[in-house]
CSV table of C-alpha atoms in Angstrom, one decimal:
chain,number,residue,atom,x,y,z
U,1,UNK,CA,-8.2,19.6,3.6
U,2,UNK,CA,-9.0,19.5,7.6
U,3,UNK,CA,-12.7,18.3,6.4
U,4,UNK,CA,-11.1,15.3,4.5
U,5,UNK,CA,-10.7,13.3,7.8
U,6,UNK,CA,-12.8,10.4,7.9
U,7,UNK,CA,-11.6,6.8,8.4
U,8,UNK,CA,-14.1,5.6,5.3
U,9,UNK,CA,-13.2,1.5,5.0
U,10,UNK,CA,-11.3,-1.2,6.8
U,11,UNK,CA,-10.8,-4.6,5.7
U,12,UNK,CA,-9.9,-7.7,8.3
U,13,UNK,CA,-6.7,-9.5,7.1
U,14,UNK,CA,-7.0,-13.3,6.9
U,15,UNK,CA,-4.6,-15.8,5.9
U,16,UNK,CA,-5.6,-15.4,2.4
U,17,UNK,CA,-6.1,-11.4,1.5
U,18,UNK,CA,-3.7,-8.4,3.0
U,19,UNK,CA,-6.1,-6.0,5.3
U,20,UNK,CA,-6.6,-2.3,3.8
U,21,UNK,CA,-7.6,1.2,5.3
U,22,UNK,CA,-9.1,3.7,3.1
U,23,UNK,CA,-8.6,7.2,4.8
U,24,UNK,CA,-9.0,10.4,3.3
U,25,UNK,CA,-6.1,13.2,2.5
U,26,UNK,CA,-6.8,15.0,6.3
U,27,UNK,CA,-6.3,12.1,8.3
U,28,UNK,CA,-3.3,13.3,10.6
U,29,UNK,CA,-0.8,9.3,11.9
U,30,UNK,CA,-2.4,9.8,14.6
U,31,UNK,CA,-5.5,9.1,15.1
U,32,UNK,CA,-5.7,6.9,12.2
U,33,UNK,CA,-3.0,4.5,14.3
U,34,UNK,CA,-5.1,4.4,17.9
U,35,UNK,CA,-8.9,3.7,15.8
U,36,UNK,CA,-6.6,0.7,13.7
U,37,UNK,CA,-5.5,-0.1,17.6
U,38,UNK,CA,-8.4,-0.3,18.8
U,39,UNK,CA,-9.3,-3.5,16.2
U,40,UNK,CA,-6.3,-4.6,16.8
U,41,UNK,CA,-4.5,-2.8,14.2
U,42,UNK,CA,-1.6,-1.5,12.7
U,43,UNK,CA,-1.0,0.5,9.3
U,44,UNK,CA,2.3,0.0,11.0
U,45,UNK,CA,3.3,3.5,9.6
U,46,UNK,CA,5.7,5.8,13.1
U,47,UNK,CA,7.2,9.1,11.2
U,48,UNK,CA,8.5,11.3,13.8
U,49,UNK,CA,5.7,13.5,12.9
U,50,UNK,CA,3.0,10.9,13.2
U,51,UNK,CA,0.9,13.5,16.1
U,52,UNK,CA,1.1,16.2,12.7
U,53,UNK,CA,1.3,14.3,9.9
U,54,UNK,CA,-1.6,13.3,7.4
U,55,UNK,CA,-1.8,10.1,5.4
U,56,UNK,CA,-1.5,11.9,2.4
U,57,UNK,CA,1.2,14.3,3.2
U,58,UNK,CA,3.0,11.1,4.3
U,59,UNK,CA,2.9,9.2,1.0
U,60,UNK,CA,3.0,12.3,-1.0
U,61,UNK,CA,6.5,13.5,0.6
U,62,UNK,CA,7.4,9.5,1.0
U,63,UNK,CA,7.7,9.9,4.6
U,64,UNK,CA,9.8,7.7,7.0
U,65,UNK,CA,10.3,6.1,10.8
U,66,UNK,CA,12.9,4.3,12.7
U,67,UNK,CA,9.4,2.6,14.0
U,68,UNK,CA,8.4,1.5,10.6
U,69,UNK,CA,11.3,-0.6,10.2
U,70,UNK,CA,9.6,-4.0,10.5
U,71,UNK,CA,6.3,-2.5,8.2
U,72,UNK,CA,8.9,-1.0,5.5
U,73,UNK,CA,8.5,2.8,4.6
U,74,UNK,CA,5.3,5.2,3.5
U,75,UNK,CA,5.4,3.5,0.0
U,76,UNK,CA,5.9,-0.1,0.9
U,77,UNK,CA,2.2,0.3,2.5
U,78,UNK,CA,0.3,2.3,0.0
U,79,UNK,CA,-2.3,0.6,-2.0
U,80,UNK,CA,-3.6,3.4,-4.3
U,81,UNK,CA,-4.6,7.0,-4.2
U,82,UNK,CA,-6.5,9.3,-4.9
U,83,UNK,CA,-6.7,11.9,-6.0
U,84,UNK,CA,-7.5,15.8,-8.8
U,85,UNK,CA,-5.4,16.2,-11.0
U,86,UNK,CA,-4.2,19.4,-13.0
U,87,UNK,CA,-6.1,18.7,-15.4
U,88,UNK,CA,-9.3,19.1,-12.4
U,89,UNK,CA,-10.1,14.9,-13.3
U,90,UNK,CA,-10.3,12.8,-10.4
U,91,UNK,CA,-7.5,9.9,-10.7
U,92,UNK,CA,-7.3,6.9,-9.5
U,93,UNK,CA,-3.8,5.6,-9.1
U,94,UNK,CA,-2.8,2.2,-8.0
U,95,UNK,CA,0.3,-0.4,-8.6
U,96,UNK,CA,3.7,0.9,-10.4
U,97,UNK,CA,1.4,4.1,-10.9
U,98,UNK,CA,2.0,4.7,-7.6
U,99,UNK,CA,5.8,6.3,-8.1
U,100,UNK,CA,4.6,9.5,-9.9
U,101,UNK,CA,2.8,10.7,-6.7
U,102,UNK,CA,5.4,9.6,-3.8
U,103,UNK,CA,8.7,12.1,-3.6
U,104,UNK,CA,5.9,15.1,-5.8
U,105,UNK,CA,5.0,17.0,-2.8
U,106,UNK,CA,1.0,17.3,-4.6
U,107,UNK,CA,2.4,18.5,-8.2
U,108,UNK,CA,1.2,15.7,-9.7
U,109,UNK,CA,-2.0,16.1,-8.1
U,110,UNK,CA,-4.2,17.2,-5.1
U,111,UNK,CA,-4.7,13.4,-3.3
U,112,UNK,CA,-7.5,13.1,-1.8
U,113,UNK,CA,-7.7,9.7,-0.6
U,114,UNK,CA,-5.4,7.1,0.2
U,115,UNK,CA,-5.7,3.0,0.9
U,116,UNK,CA,-3.2,1.5,3.1
U,117,UNK,CA,-2.4,-1.9,4.4
U,118,UNK,CA,-3.6,-3.4,7.4
U,119,UNK,CA,-1.6,-6.6,10.2
U,120,UNK,CA,-2.4,-7.3,13.4
U,121,UNK,CA,-0.6,-6.0,16.3
U,122,UNK,CA,2.3,-8.6,16.8
U,123,UNK,CA,2.8,-10.2,19.3
U,124,UNK,CA,5.4,-9.1,20.6
U,125,UNK,CA,8.0,-5.3,19.6
U,126,UNK,CA,11.5,-6.2,20.2
U,127,UNK,CA,12.8,-3.3,21.0
U,128,UNK,CA,15.3,-3.2,23.0
U,129,UNK,CA,17.4,-1.0,25.0
U,130,UNK,CA,20.9,-1.8,27.4
U,131,UNK,CA,21.2,0.2,31.4
U,132,UNK,CA,25.1,0.1,32.3
U,133,UNK,CA,25.3,0.1,36.5
U,134,UNK,CA,29.0,2.1,35.6
U,135,UNK,CA,31.3,3.3,32.9
U,136,UNK,CA,34.8,1.7,33.2
U,137,UNK,CA,36.9,-0.9,34.6
């Protein structure tokens, strides 16, 4: 899958339609994130394995991440997948048929492309932390 490493298409979100990006199976999450951020967008999926996992791998394992909470888990972000099934046929799944791919670890098909939702980067991040000067009364 390492040669399937291209970001094939991006459609910017508008007031009338959601944005999307189509990537090949070998695109790593951090590479997609960097590409989208340069354009002012995000896919909103941030698992702990972002730098070492591919978008297709995230899809078939149904990954999630603590920083993905605003946008949802991967199953909320994937619009379609394309791949080769056990009969050697090229198949594209969308809508309710996507349930056949999530949590399958590749047993339904070998995923070759994934279509994901794309969002404009939010104006503010709402991550909070607190620091206490001391513990005690």
